[in-house]
Amino acid sequence: MNANNQHIAILNSGGLRSLIATAVSLNDKPRTRASLIYINDGRDNVVNRASYLRLQADYFNIPRIIELDLPHIFAHGYGKNPDGTPMGNIVAPQFLLAALAQARLMQAEHLIWPISFNLDHQKIAFATEQIQLVEHLASLESPTNPTIRTPLLELADKQIIELGNQLETPFFNAWSCLTLNPKPCRACPACLRRKQAFRDAATTDPSFNPDTASVVK
């Protein structure tokens, strides 16, 4: 297949890193054909994330969205840290195995995982090991599988926002809040991380300043 016309599958949660990883992946090879894989993981914010996923799909003109239902992952607190954030060492391999199987079914060359840890080197090492493990498990069944790519893994949160600015990504098309509120709570771990990232990048976040932008494309 022509490398300039490849097919990629992007794990997309409707969030900020999903938005920017999608922009990066399509910007690297403009003729790339993309599909989005959305995982319903049972979190409270599933409705909001799904809505913003569709905003991102519309913005990038990606018609194909595959939804995988894995609501057990976060049900009853399973897979959560005490502050409500994902317990990555348990959750991530389940996500990756399901997404990689779907990407292979779609005959995608690559699976994009928009994960980042704000330069936490221990977490980066864990994620790298998880990728190697999942790719090894997949190779036991088939010699040809999509490769897992992590374009944001070794970037600080500030750098991710700066990259989003360079690519002119519509930040208002990304949902981060962990709650089911119709507006960001500004207090959950995800909101606090997002606020700090924009602050460090000296950039106004339109999600917390609604007068600066609209979610309408």
mmCIF file of C-alpha atoms in Angstrom:
data_model
loop_
_atom_site.group_PDB
_atom_site.id
_atom_site.type_symbol
_atom_site.label_atom_id
_atom_site.label_comp_id
_atom_site.label_asym_id
_atom_site.label_seq_id
_atom_site.Cartn_x
_atom_site.Cartn_y
_atom_site.Cartn_z
ATOM 1 C CA MET A 1 0.000 0.000 0.000
ATOM 2 C CA ASN A 2 1.158 3.534 -0.732
ATOM 3 C CA ALA A 3 2.574 4.914 2.531
ATOM 4 C CA ASN A 4 0.992 8.254 1.751
ATOM 5 C CA ASN A 5 -2.471 6.719 1.588
ATOM 6 C CA GLN A 6 -2.404 4.443 4.612
ATOM 7 C CA HIS A 7 -5.243 3.557 6.953
ATOM 8 C CA ILE A 8 -4.894 4.284 10.656
ATOM 9 C CA ALA A 9 -7.185 3.583 13.592
ATOM 10 C CA ILE A 10 -7.200 6.163 16.379
ATOM 11 C CA LEU A 11 -8.293 5.442 19.928
ATOM 12 C CA ASN A 12 -10.406 8.509 20.599
ATOM 13 C CA SER A 13 -12.234 9.328 23.827
ATOM 14 C CA GLY A 14 -13.432 12.779 22.794
ATOM 15 C CA GLY A 15 -10.733 14.271 25.008
ATOM 16 C CA LEU A 16 -7.989 16.821 24.560
ATOM 17 C CA ARG A 17 -5.171 14.389 23.827
ATOM 18 C CA SER A 18 -7.417 12.467 21.442
ATOM 19 C CA LEU A 19 -8.057 15.698 19.552
ATOM 20 C CA ILE A 20 -4.396 16.624 19.244
ATOM 21 C CA ALA A 21 -3.168 13.100 18.492
ATOM 22 C CA THR A 22 -5.713 12.903 15.676
ATOM 23 C CA ALA A 23 -4.530 16.249 14.313
ATOM 24 C CA VAL A 24 -0.883 15.163 14.488
ATOM 25 C CA SER A 25 -1.549 11.839 12.778
ATOM 26 C CA LEU A 26 -3.469 13.402 9.913
ATOM 27 C CA ASN A 27 -1.039 16.300 9.565
ATOM 28 C CA ASP A 28 1.961 13.975 9.220
ATOM 29 C CA LYS A 29 0.428 12.299 6.163
ATOM 30 C CA PRO A 30 -2.429 14.402 4.755
ATOM 31 C CA ARG A 31 -3.764 11.587 2.563
ATOM 32 C CA THR A 32 -4.124 9.210 5.500
ATOM 33 C CA ARG A 33 -7.486 7.469 5.821
ATOM 34 C CA ALA A 34 -8.547 7.368 9.456
ATOM 35 C CA SER A 35 -11.128 5.585 11.566
ATOM 36 C CA LEU A 36 -11.911 6.373 15.196
ATOM 37 C CA ILE A 37 -12.274 3.697 17.858
ATOM 38 C CA TYR A 38 -14.288 4.796 20.869
ATOM 39 C CA ILE A 39 -14.432 2.652 24.003
ATOM 40 C CA ASN A 40 -17.393 2.937 26.344
ATOM 41 C CA ASP A 41 -15.523 2.169 29.551
ATOM 42 C CA GLY A 42 -18.378 2.794 31.971
ATOM 43 C CA ARG A 43 -17.207 6.141 33.336
ATOM 44 C CA ASP A 44 -19.691 8.787 34.436
ATOM 45 C CA ASN A 45 -18.739 11.126 31.596
ATOM 46 C CA VAL A 46 -19.475 8.645 28.808
ATOM 47 C CA VAL A 47 -22.292 10.728 27.277
ATOM 48 C CA ASN A 48 -20.226 13.917 27.140
ATOM 49 C CA ARG A 49 -17.195 12.112 25.745
ATOM 50 C CA ALA A 50 -19.268 10.480 23.017
ATOM 51 C CA SER A 51 -20.712 13.857 22.006
ATOM 52 C CA TYR A 52 -17.275 15.430 21.725
ATOM 53 C CA LEU A 53 -15.952 12.417 19.877
ATOM 54 C CA ARG A 54 -18.517 13.134 17.170
ATOM 55 C CA LEU A 55 -17.527 16.805 17.101
ATOM 56 C CA GLN A 56 -13.952 15.733 16.468
ATOM 57 C CA ALA A 57 -14.998 13.243 13.799
ATOM 58 C CA ASP A 58 -16.958 15.974 12.027
ATOM 59 C CA TYR A 59 -14.099 18.456 12.297
ATOM 60 C CA PHE A 60 -11.554 16.045 10.815
ATOM 61 C CA ASN A 61 -14.072 14.666 8.309
ATOM 62 C CA ILE A 62 -13.736 11.114 9.619
ATOM 63 C CA PRO A 63 -16.941 9.244 8.769
ATOM 64 C CA ARG A 64 -16.146 5.931 10.417
ATOM 65 C CA ILE A 65 -16.523 5.554 14.193
ATOM 66 C CA ILE A 66 -16.317 2.129 15.804
ATOM 67 C CA GLU A 67 -17.770 1.894 19.318
ATOM 68 C CA LEU A 68 -16.624 -0.893 21.631
ATOM 69 C CA ASP A 69 -18.624 -1.532 24.796
ATOM 70 C CA LEU A 70 -16.393 -2.385 27.756
ATOM 71 C CA PRO A 71 -18.409 -0.805 30.593
ATOM 72 C CA HIS A 72 -17.084 -3.293 33.138
ATOM 73 C CA ILE A 73 -13.661 -1.649 33.152
ATOM 74 C CA PHE A 74 -14.678 1.215 35.423
ATOM 75 C CA ALA A 75 -17.879 -0.221 36.892
ATOM 76 C CA HIS A 76 -18.110 -0.192 40.693
ATOM 77 C CA GLY A 77 -14.750 1.530 41.013
ATOM 78 C CA TYR A 78 -12.819 -1.321 39.391
ATOM 79 C CA GLY A 79 -9.795 0.068 37.630
ATOM 80 C CA LYS A 80 -9.870 3.418 39.448
ATOM 81 C CA ASN A 81 -7.357 5.066 41.715
ATOM 82 C CA PRO A 82 -8.690 6.708 44.910
ATOM 83 C CA ASP A 83 -9.022 10.081 43.135
ATOM 84 C CA GLY A 84 -11.087 8.574 40.313
ATOM 85 C CA THR A 85 -8.343 8.534 37.693
ATOM 86 C CA PRO A 86 -7.740 5.372 35.643
ATOM 87 C CA MET A 87 -5.549 2.619 37.092
ATOM 88 C CA GLY A 88 -3.474 2.295 33.957
ATOM 89 C CA ASN A 89 -1.655 -0.962 34.626
ATOM 90 C CA ILE A 90 -4.990 -2.809 34.800
ATOM 91 C CA VAL A 91 -7.035 -0.815 32.319
ATOM 92 C CA ALA A 92 -4.620 -0.026 29.492
ATOM 93 C CA PRO A 93 -3.925 -3.609 28.327
ATOM 94 C CA GLN A 94 -7.666 -4.268 28.060
ATOM 95 C CA PHE A 95 -8.137 -1.121 25.967
ATOM 96 C CA LEU A 96 -5.197 -1.916 23.748
ATOM 97 C CA LEU A 97 -6.079 -5.549 23.119
ATOM 98 C CA ALA A 98 -9.657 -4.679 22.181
ATOM 99 C CA ALA A 99 -8.598 -1.740 20.017
ATOM 100 C CA LEU A 100 -5.765 -3.633 18.333
ATOM 101 C CA ALA A 101 -8.103 -6.496 17.446
ATOM 102 C CA GLN A 102 -10.543 -4.012 15.921
ATOM 103 C CA ALA A 103 -7.776 -2.191 14.048
ATOM 104 C CA ARG A 104 -6.568 -5.496 12.607
ATOM 105 C CA LEU A 105 -10.115 -6.357 11.539
ATOM 106 C CA MET A 106 -10.266 -3.014 9.704
ATOM 107 C CA GLN A 107 -6.849 -3.724 8.130
ATOM 108 C CA ALA A 108 -5.340 -0.566 9.593
ATOM 109 C CA GLU A 109 -1.572 -0.166 9.413
ATOM 110 C CA HIS A 110 -1.321 1.631 12.747
ATOM 111 C CA LEU A 111 -3.263 2.064 15.970
ATOM 112 C CA ILE A 112 -2.818 5.529 17.478
ATOM 113 C CA TRP A 113 -2.933 5.626 21.290
ATOM 114 C CA PRO A 114 -3.120 9.267 22.459
ATOM 115 C CA ILE A 115 -1.665 8.679 25.880
ATOM 116 C CA SER A 116 0.647 11.007 27.811
ATOM 117 C CA PHE A 117 1.854 11.360 31.383
ATOM 118 C CA ASN A 118 3.349 14.867 31.519
ATOM 119 C CA LEU A 119 6.899 13.455 31.463
ATOM 120 C CA ASP A 120 6.348 11.019 34.353
ATOM 121 C CA HIS A 121 9.116 8.646 33.293
ATOM 122 C CA GLN A 122 7.942 5.730 35.398
ATOM 123 C CA LYS A 123 4.478 5.835 33.828
ATOM 124 C CA ILE A 124 6.003 6.236 30.372
ATOM 125 C CA ALA A 125 8.086 3.107 30.996
ATOM 126 C CA PHE A 126 5.003 1.191 32.156
ATOM 127 C CA ALA A 127 3.081 2.242 29.040
ATOM 128 C CA THR A 128 5.964 1.194 26.806
ATOM 129 C CA GLU A 129 6.043 -2.228 28.467
ATOM 130 C CA GLN A 130 2.284 -2.573 28.034
ATOM 131 C CA ILE A 131 2.580 -1.832 24.319
ATOM 132 C CA GLN A 132 5.326 -4.415 23.921
ATOM 133 C CA LEU A 133 3.259 -6.994 25.811
ATOM 134 C CA VAL A 134 0.113 -6.383 23.768
ATOM 135 C CA GLU A 135 2.000 -6.452 20.466
ATOM 136 C CA HIS A 136 3.666 -9.704 21.521
ATOM 137 C CA LEU A 137 0.324 -11.299 22.427
ATOM 138 C CA ALA A 138 -1.112 -10.223 19.084
ATOM 139 C CA SER A 139 1.885 -11.630 17.205
ATOM 140 C CA LEU A 140 1.274 -15.088 18.692
ATOM 141 C CA GLU A 141 -1.953 -15.270 16.712
ATOM 142 C CA SER A 142 -0.984 -13.413 13.557
ATOM 143 C CA PRO A 143 2.359 -12.259 12.150
ATOM 144 C CA THR A 144 0.791 -9.123 10.695
ATOM 145 C CA ASN A 145 -0.767 -6.635 13.074
ATOM 146 C CA PRO A 146 -1.133 -2.869 13.261
ATOM 147 C CA THR A 147 1.714 -1.176 15.078
ATOM 148 C CA ILE A 148 0.803 0.870 18.136
ATOM 149 C CA ARG A 149 1.948 4.482 17.940
ATOM 150 C CA THR A 150 1.967 7.029 20.765
ATOM 151 C CA PRO A 151 2.672 10.470 19.263
ATOM 152 C CA LEU A 152 2.197 12.322 22.573
ATOM 153 C CA LEU A 153 3.809 9.913 25.016
ATOM 154 C CA GLU A 154 7.053 11.793 25.579
ATOM 155 C CA LEU A 155 5.606 15.305 25.568
ATOM 156 C CA ALA A 156 4.830 17.478 28.577
ATOM 157 C CA ASP A 157 1.249 18.690 28.890
ATOM 158 C CA LYS A 158 2.454 22.194 28.041
ATOM 159 C CA GLN A 159 4.068 20.920 24.836
ATOM 160 C CA ILE A 160 0.850 19.150 23.837
ATOM 161 C CA ILE A 161 -1.093 22.409 24.086
ATOM 162 C CA GLU A 162 1.629 24.220 22.142
ATOM 163 C CA LEU A 163 1.448 21.516 19.480
ATOM 164 C CA GLY A 164 -2.316 21.959 19.354
ATOM 165 C CA ASN A 165 -1.795 25.675 18.811
ATOM 166 C CA GLN A 166 0.622 25.023 15.948
ATOM 167 C CA LEU A 167 -1.907 22.730 14.274
ATOM 168 C CA GLU A 168 -4.769 25.163 14.978
ATOM 169 C CA THR A 169 -6.826 22.466 16.651
ATOM 170 C CA PRO A 170 -10.213 23.540 18.049
ATOM 171 C CA PHE A 171 -9.663 22.991 21.768
ATOM 172 C CA PHE A 172 -13.361 23.601 22.417
ATOM 173 C CA ASN A 173 -14.069 20.303 20.632
ATOM 174 C CA ALA A 174 -12.475 18.297 23.451
ATOM 175 C CA TRP A 175 -14.051 17.169 26.718
ATOM 176 C CA SER A 176 -11.868 16.450 29.757
ATOM 177 C CA CYS A 177 -14.114 16.589 32.840
ATOM 178 C CA LEU A 178 -14.671 13.287 34.671
ATOM 179 C CA THR A 179 -18.158 14.243 35.858
ATOM 180 C CA LEU A 180 -21.488 13.937 34.064
ATOM 181 C CA ASN A 181 -22.145 17.688 34.371
ATOM 182 C CA PRO A 182 -23.065 19.524 31.152
ATOM 183 C CA LYS A 183 -20.219 21.969 31.854
ATOM 184 C CA PRO A 184 -16.680 21.218 33.083
ATOM 185 C CA CYS A 185 -16.542 21.121 36.889
ATOM 186 C CA ARG A 186 -13.036 22.669 36.974
ATOM 187 C CA ALA A 187 -12.240 20.664 40.109
ATOM 188 C CA CYS A 188 -11.798 16.998 39.126
ATOM 189 C CA PRO A 189 -8.275 15.656 38.410
ATOM 190 C CA ALA A 190 -8.790 15.880 34.644
ATOM 191 C CA CYS A 191 -10.043 19.478 34.770
ATOM 192 C CA LEU A 192 -7.181 20.508 37.040
ATOM 193 C CA ARG A 193 -4.630 18.889 34.755
ATOM 194 C CA ARG A 194 -6.171 20.611 31.746
ATOM 195 C CA LYS A 195 -6.180 24.019 33.442
ATOM 196 C CA GLN A 196 -2.533 23.652 34.421
ATOM 197 C CA ALA A 197 -1.528 22.628 30.900
ATOM 198 C CA PHE A 198 -3.151 25.682 29.330
ATOM 199 C CA ARG A 199 -1.716 27.910 32.036
ATOM 200 C CA ASP A 200 1.802 26.572 31.456
ATOM 201 C CA ALA A 201 1.390 27.080 27.707
ATOM 202 C CA ALA A 202 0.111 30.652 28.233
ATOM 203 C CA THR A 203 -2.985 29.773 26.213
ATOM 204 C CA THR A 204 -6.637 30.539 26.899
ATOM 205 C CA ASP A 205 -8.779 27.435 27.175
ATOM 206 C CA PRO A 206 -12.103 28.097 25.415
ATOM 207 C CA SER A 207 -13.795 25.352 27.430
ATOM 208 C CA PHE A 208 -13.314 27.361 30.608
ATOM 209 C CA ASN A 209 -13.871 30.660 28.789
ATOM 210 C CA PRO A 210 -16.962 30.019 26.649
ATOM 211 C CA ASP A 211 -17.100 33.547 25.279
ATOM 212 C CA THR A 212 -13.905 32.907 23.302
ATOM 213 C CA ALA A 213 -15.286 30.112 21.122
ATOM 214 C CA SER A 214 -18.238 27.980 20.201
ATOM 215 C CA VAL A 215 -18.460 24.215 19.913
ATOM 216 C CA VAL A 216 -20.099 24.683 16.547
ATOM 217 C CA LYS A 217 -17.677 23.808 13.767
#
